[in-house]
Amino acid sequence: MSLWLDMLGVEIKYVETPTFGSIRVAEAGKGNEKTIIFQHGLNGHLEAYAKNINALAHEFHIVAFDYVGHGLSDKNVDDYNPYVLAEQLKEIMDEMDLDKAHLSGESLGGWVSGIFSTIYPERVDRLILNTAGGVPVVSEKGKKDLQRLIELNKVNTDNTPTYSSVRDRLHWLMHENNHNLVNDELINLRLAIYLREDSRRVSPKLTQIVVKHDDYLIPLDKIQAETLFLWTKDNPIHDLETAKASCEKVKNATLYLMKGDSAHWPQYECPDEFNRVTSSFCKSGAL
């Protein structure tokens, strides 16, 4: 199915922020009492949640957006790191009159959500760290995976991105049994974004986020929100051993291991399971 059939009826708009300029936003479920804000990973864009926005909009007000420097949002800051992106999240919430929301972030999105929850705890309902970055890598395999990601990113930043280089990056995100999901539409969408002049200009700066990973770790012991570590047994870099160690550092946290085949994009690889778990946790804290 096309991404845009998945997202049929979702409102796509641009929100003007004081510091970060024009930010592309997807919104559905207006009028529902509780909001879930979905946040994508490094070098990603809001279509990472194409299979979740409509599916959850009958119960929640759903917002997803492109980080500054990513997707079709402006690319107007000099330094890109998770603390900068946490301030962007605050400005998005301010401009959309969202006093408080559930946060669900994948990879970089989880990293930013975790940091945001320690700076602005009063603005977070429940927190879902979906295969999140920003937690200590504890295994040798994880350290090798991190180097592999840096190498894959550099292929697209040091050279002109191609269909095959983008395909390889998307294959890295997904379980080998789900490589059929890496279709022409998904590859060409991401390639078109990567080939934009503004994207080419900032892409080396974005790569530095992962290079400097350990400089911006989430202060896990300061998280106050009820937290779900939503993980997969095949997640690269931050493997299950890492997730267990990090979960133990958060005072009110639960670890959920996805049952379906998935790696770093469970919201896209196993959307039915992801949507069910997200709905249950955000409604009651139960799974």
CSV table of C-alpha atoms in Angstrom, one decimal:
chain,number,residue,atom,x,y,z
A,1,MET,CA,0.0,0.0,0.0
A,2,SER,CA,1.2,3.5,-0.7
A,3,LEU,CA,2.4,5.7,2.2
A,4,TRP,CA,-0.2,8.3,1.1
A,5,LEU,CA,-3.1,5.8,1.2
A,6,ASP,CA,-1.9,5.0,4.7
A,7,MET,CA,-2.1,8.7,5.5
A,8,LEU,CA,-5.2,9.5,3.6
A,9,GLY,CA,-7.0,12.3,5.4
A,10,VAL,CA,-4.1,13.3,7.6
A,11,GLU,CA,-3.5,17.1,7.6
A,12,ILE,CA,-0.1,18.2,6.4
A,13,LYS,CA,0.8,21.7,7.3
A,14,TYR,CA,3.7,24.0,8.3
A,15,VAL,CA,4.0,25.4,11.8
A,16,GLU,CA,6.1,28.6,12.2
A,17,THR,CA,8.4,28.5,15.3
A,18,PRO,CA,10.3,31.4,16.8
A,19,THR,CA,13.7,29.8,16.6
A,20,PHE,CA,13.6,26.9,14.1
A,21,GLY,CA,11.5,28.4,11.3
A,22,SER,CA,9.0,26.5,9.3
A,23,ILE,CA,8.4,22.9,10.5
A,24,ARG,CA,6.4,20.3,8.6
A,25,VAL,CA,3.7,18.7,10.7
A,26,ALA,CA,1.2,15.8,10.2
A,27,GLU,CA,-1.9,16.0,12.4
A,28,ALA,CA,-5.0,13.8,12.8
A,29,GLY,CA,-7.6,13.2,15.5
A,30,LYS,CA,-8.2,16.8,16.5
A,31,GLY,CA,-10.6,17.1,19.3
A,32,ASN,CA,-9.5,13.9,21.1
A,33,GLU,CA,-8.5,14.6,24.7
A,34,LYS,CA,-5.0,13.2,24.8
A,35,THR,CA,-2.1,13.9,22.4
A,36,ILE,CA,0.6,11.6,21.2
A,37,ILE,CA,3.6,13.2,19.5
A,38,PHE,CA,5.6,10.9,17.3
A,39,GLN,CA,9.3,11.7,16.6
A,40,HIS,CA,11.4,10.1,13.9
A,41,GLY,CA,15.0,9.0,13.8
A,42,LEU,CA,18.2,10.5,12.4
A,43,ASN,CA,18.1,11.5,8.7
A,44,GLY,CA,14.4,10.6,8.9
A,45,HIS,CA,11.1,12.3,8.3
A,46,LEU,CA,7.5,12.1,9.5
A,47,GLU,CA,6.5,9.4,7.0
A,48,ALA,CA,8.2,6.9,9.4
A,49,TYR,CA,4.8,7.0,11.2
A,50,ALA,CA,2.7,6.6,8.1
A,51,LYS,CA,1.2,3.3,9.5
A,52,ASN,CA,0.4,4.7,12.9
A,53,ILE,CA,-1.1,8.2,12.6
A,54,ASN,CA,-4.5,7.3,11.2
A,55,ALA,CA,-4.6,4.0,13.1
A,56,LEU,CA,-4.4,5.8,16.5
A,57,ALA,CA,-6.3,9.0,15.5
A,58,HIS,CA,-9.7,7.5,16.5
A,59,GLU,CA,-8.5,7.5,20.1
A,60,PHE,CA,-5.8,10.2,20.3
A,61,HIS,CA,-4.9,13.5,18.9
A,62,ILE,CA,-1.8,12.6,16.8
A,63,VAL,CA,1.1,14.9,15.8
A,64,ALA,CA,4.2,13.9,13.9
A,65,PHE,CA,6.8,16.4,12.5
A,66,ASP,CA,10.1,16.7,10.7
A,67,TYR,CA,12.9,17.8,13.0
A,68,VAL,CA,14.7,21.0,12.0
A,69,GLY,CA,17.4,19.9,9.5
A,70,HIS,CA,15.3,17.0,8.4
A,71,GLY,CA,12.6,16.2,5.9
A,72,LEU,CA,10.9,19.3,4.6
A,73,SER,CA,11.4,21.4,7.7
A,74,ASP,CA,13.7,24.4,7.6
A,75,LYS,CA,17.4,23.8,8.1
A,76,ASN,CA,18.4,27.0,9.7
A,77,VAL,CA,20.5,26.2,12.8
A,78,ASP,CA,24.3,25.8,13.1
A,79,ASP,CA,24.4,23.1,15.7
A,80,TYR,CA,22.3,19.9,15.7
A,81,ASN,CA,22.1,17.9,18.8
A,82,PRO,CA,19.4,16.3,21.0
A,83,TYR,CA,19.2,19.3,23.3
A,84,VAL,CA,18.6,21.7,20.4
A,85,LEU,CA,15.9,19.3,19.1
A,86,ALA,CA,14.3,19.2,22.5
A,87,GLU,CA,13.9,22.9,22.4
A,88,GLN,CA,12.3,22.6,18.9
A,89,LEU,CA,9.8,20.1,20.4
A,90,LYS,CA,8.9,22.7,23.1
A,91,GLU,CA,8.3,25.4,20.5
A,92,ILE,CA,6.1,23.0,18.4
A,93,MET,CA,4.1,22.3,21.5
A,94,ASP,CA,3.8,26.0,22.4
A,95,GLU,CA,2.7,27.0,18.9
A,96,MET,CA,0.1,24.2,18.7
A,97,ASP,CA,-1.2,25.0,22.2
A,98,LEU,CA,-0.2,21.6,23.6
A,99,ASP,CA,0.4,22.0,27.4
A,100,LYS,CA,1.2,18.3,27.8
A,101,ALA,CA,1.4,15.2,25.6
A,102,HIS,CA,2.5,11.6,25.5
A,103,LEU,CA,5.8,11.3,23.7
A,104,SER,CA,6.8,8.4,21.5
A,105,GLY,CA,10.2,8.6,19.7
A,106,GLU,CA,12.1,6.2,17.6
A,107,SER,CA,15.9,6.2,17.6
A,108,LEU,CA,16.9,9.9,17.7
A,109,GLY,CA,13.2,10.7,18.4
A,110,GLY,CA,13.4,8.6,21.6
A,111,TRP,CA,16.7,10.2,22.5
A,112,VAL,CA,15.2,13.7,22.2
A,113,SER,CA,12.0,12.7,24.0
A,114,GLY,CA,14.0,11.3,26.9
A,115,ILE,CA,16.0,14.5,27.3
A,116,PHE,CA,12.9,16.7,26.9
A,117,SER,CA,11.2,14.7,29.7
A,118,THR,CA,14.0,15.6,32.1
A,119,ILE,CA,14.0,19.4,31.1
A,120,TYR,CA,10.2,19.8,31.0
A,121,PRO,CA,8.7,17.0,33.1
A,122,GLU,CA,5.5,18.9,33.6
A,123,ARG,CA,4.8,18.7,29.8
A,124,VAL,CA,5.0,14.9,29.5
A,125,ASP,CA,2.2,12.4,30.2
A,126,ARG,CA,3.7,9.0,29.4
A,127,LEU,CA,7.0,8.4,27.6
A,128,ILE,CA,7.7,5.7,25.0
A,129,LEU,CA,11.4,5.1,24.1
A,130,ASN,CA,11.1,3.2,20.9
A,131,THR,CA,14.5,1.6,20.1
A,132,ALA,CA,15.9,4.9,21.4
A,133,GLY,CA,19.3,6.3,21.0
A,134,GLY,CA,21.1,8.3,23.7
A,135,VAL,CA,21.5,5.4,26.2
A,136,PRO,CA,24.9,3.8,26.9
A,137,VAL,CA,26.0,1.1,24.4
A,138,VAL,CA,27.1,-1.8,26.6
A,139,SER,CA,28.0,-4.6,24.1
A,140,GLU,CA,30.8,-5.0,21.6
A,141,LYS,CA,28.2,-5.8,18.9
A,142,GLY,CA,26.4,-2.5,19.7
A,143,LYS,CA,29.7,-0.6,19.3
A,144,LYS,CA,30.3,-2.2,15.9
A,145,ASP,CA,26.8,-1.4,14.8
A,146,LEU,CA,27.3,2.2,15.8
A,147,GLN,CA,30.4,2.4,13.5
A,148,ARG,CA,28.4,0.7,10.7
A,149,LEU,CA,25.7,3.4,11.0
A,150,ILE,CA,28.3,6.2,10.8
A,151,GLU,CA,29.8,4.6,7.7
A,152,LEU,CA,26.3,4.3,6.0
A,153,ASN,CA,25.6,7.9,6.8
A,154,LYS,CA,28.9,9.0,5.4
A,155,VAL,CA,28.1,7.3,2.1
A,156,ASN,CA,25.2,9.7,1.8
A,157,THR,CA,26.9,12.8,3.1
A,158,ASP,CA,30.4,12.5,1.5
A,159,ASN,CA,28.9,11.5,-1.9
A,160,THR,CA,25.8,12.3,-3.8
A,161,PRO,CA,23.1,9.9,-2.4
A,162,THR,CA,21.9,7.3,-4.9
A,163,TYR,CA,19.0,4.8,-5.0
A,164,SER,CA,21.3,2.0,-3.8
A,165,SER,CA,22.9,4.0,-1.0
A,166,VAL,CA,19.4,5.0,0.3
A,167,ARG,CA,18.2,1.4,-0.1
A,168,ASP,CA,21.1,0.1,2.0
A,169,ARG,CA,20.4,2.7,4.7
A,170,LEU,CA,16.7,1.6,4.9
A,171,HIS,CA,17.7,-2.1,4.9
A,172,TRP,CA,19.8,-1.3,7.9
A,173,LEU,CA,16.7,-0.1,9.7
A,174,MET,CA,14.6,-3.2,9.1
A,175,HIS,CA,14.7,-6.9,10.0
A,176,GLU,CA,15.8,-9.0,7.0
A,177,ASN,CA,12.4,-10.5,6.8
A,178,ASN,CA,10.9,-7.1,6.2
A,179,HIS,CA,13.2,-5.9,3.4
A,180,ASN,CA,10.1,-6.2,1.1
A,181,LEU,CA,8.9,-3.1,2.8
A,182,VAL,CA,11.8,-1.1,1.3
A,183,ASN,CA,10.0,-0.5,-1.9
A,184,ASP,CA,10.5,2.1,-4.7
A,185,GLU,CA,8.2,4.6,-3.1
A,186,LEU,CA,10.0,4.6,0.3
A,187,ILE,CA,13.4,4.7,-1.3
A,188,ASN,CA,12.5,7.4,-3.8
A,189,LEU,CA,10.8,9.5,-1.2
A,190,ARG,CA,13.9,9.5,1.0
A,191,LEU,CA,16.2,10.0,-2.0
A,192,ALA,CA,14.3,13.0,-3.1
A,193,ILE,CA,14.6,14.6,0.4
A,194,TYR,CA,18.3,13.7,0.6
A,195,LEU,CA,19.0,15.3,-2.9
A,196,ARG,CA,17.5,18.7,-1.9
A,197,GLU,CA,20.1,21.4,-1.8
A,198,ASP,CA,19.3,22.3,1.8
A,199,SER,CA,19.5,18.6,2.9
A,200,ARG,CA,22.9,18.2,1.2
A,201,ARG,CA,24.1,21.3,3.0
A,202,VAL,CA,23.2,20.1,6.5
A,203,SER,CA,23.7,16.4,6.2
A,204,PRO,CA,27.3,16.4,7.5
A,205,LYS,CA,26.2,18.2,10.6
A,206,LEU,CA,23.5,15.6,11.2
A,207,THR,CA,26.0,12.8,11.0
A,208,GLN,CA,27.9,14.5,13.9
A,209,ILE,CA,24.9,13.7,16.2
A,210,VAL,CA,25.7,10.0,16.1
A,211,VAL,CA,29.5,10.6,16.1
A,212,LYS,CA,29.1,12.5,19.4
A,213,HIS,CA,26.5,10.1,20.8
A,214,ASP,CA,28.1,9.7,24.2
A,215,ASP,CA,28.3,13.5,24.7
A,216,TYR,CA,24.5,13.8,25.0
A,217,LEU,CA,23.3,10.7,26.8
A,218,ILE,CA,19.8,10.8,28.4
A,219,PRO,CA,20.1,11.4,32.2
A,220,LEU,CA,17.9,8.3,32.8
A,221,ASP,CA,17.8,8.7,36.5
A,222,LYS,CA,16.1,12.1,36.1
A,223,ILE,CA,13.1,10.8,34.1
A,224,GLN,CA,9.9,11.2,36.1
A,225,ALA,CA,7.3,10.1,33.5
A,226,GLU,CA,6.0,6.6,33.4
A,227,THR,CA,8.2,5.1,30.7
A,228,LEU,CA,8.0,2.3,28.3
A,229,PHE,CA,11.1,0.9,26.7
A,230,LEU,CA,9.7,-0.5,23.4
A,231,TRP,CA,12.4,-2.7,22.0
A,232,THR,CA,13.2,-5.5,19.5
A,233,LYS,CA,15.5,-8.4,19.9
A,234,ASP,CA,17.2,-7.4,16.6
A,235,ASN,CA,17.7,-3.7,17.2
A,236,PRO,CA,21.1,-2.5,16.1
A,237,ILE,CA,23.5,-0.6,18.3
A,238,HIS,CA,21.3,-0.4,21.4
A,239,ASP,CA,20.6,-4.1,21.7
A,240,LEU,CA,18.4,-5.9,24.3
A,241,GLU,CA,21.2,-5.9,26.8
A,242,THR,CA,21.5,-2.2,26.6
A,243,ALA,CA,17.7,-1.7,26.9
A,244,LYS,CA,17.6,-3.9,30.0
A,245,ALA,CA,20.4,-1.9,31.7
A,246,SER,CA,18.8,1.4,30.8
A,247,CYS,CA,15.4,0.4,31.9
A,248,GLU,CA,16.7,-0.4,35.4
A,249,LYS,CA,17.9,3.2,35.7
A,250,VAL,CA,14.4,4.7,35.3
A,251,LYS,CA,12.4,4.6,38.4
A,252,ASN,CA,9.0,3.9,36.8
A,253,ALA,CA,9.8,2.0,33.6
A,254,THR,CA,8.7,-1.2,31.8
A,255,LEU,CA,10.4,-3.0,29.0
A,256,TYR,CA,8.3,-4.4,26.2
A,257,LEU,CA,9.9,-6.7,23.6
A,258,MET,CA,8.2,-6.7,20.2
A,259,LYS,CA,6.9,-10.2,19.3
A,260,GLY,CA,6.9,-9.7,15.5
A,261,ASP,CA,10.0,-9.5,13.4
A,262,SER,CA,11.4,-6.0,13.6
A,263,ALA,CA,14.7,-4.3,14.0
A,264,HIS,CA,15.0,-0.5,14.3
A,265,TRP,CA,11.6,0.6,12.8
A,266,PRO,CA,9.0,-1.5,14.7
A,267,GLN,CA,6.3,1.2,14.2
A,268,TYR,CA,6.6,0.5,10.4
A,269,GLU,CA,7.6,-3.1,10.4
A,270,CYS,CA,4.9,-4.4,12.8
A,271,PRO,CA,2.4,-1.6,12.9
A,272,ASP,CA,-0.6,-3.6,14.3
A,273,GLU,CA,1.4,-4.7,17.4
A,274,PHE,CA,3.0,-1.3,17.8
A,275,ASN,CA,-0.3,0.5,17.6
A,276,ARG,CA,-1.9,-1.9,20.1
A,277,VAL,CA,0.9,-1.5,22.6
A,278,THR,CA,1.0,2.3,22.2
A,279,SER,CA,-2.7,2.7,22.7
A,280,SER,CA,-2.8,0.5,25.8
A,281,PHE,CA,0.2,2.2,27.4
A,282,CYS,CA,-0.9,5.7,26.7
A,283,LYS,CA,-4.4,5.1,27.9
A,284,SER,CA,-3.6,3.2,31.2
A,285,GLY,CA,0.1,2.4,31.5
A,286,ALA,CA,-0.9,-1.3,31.0
A,287,LEU,CA,0.3,-3.5,28.1
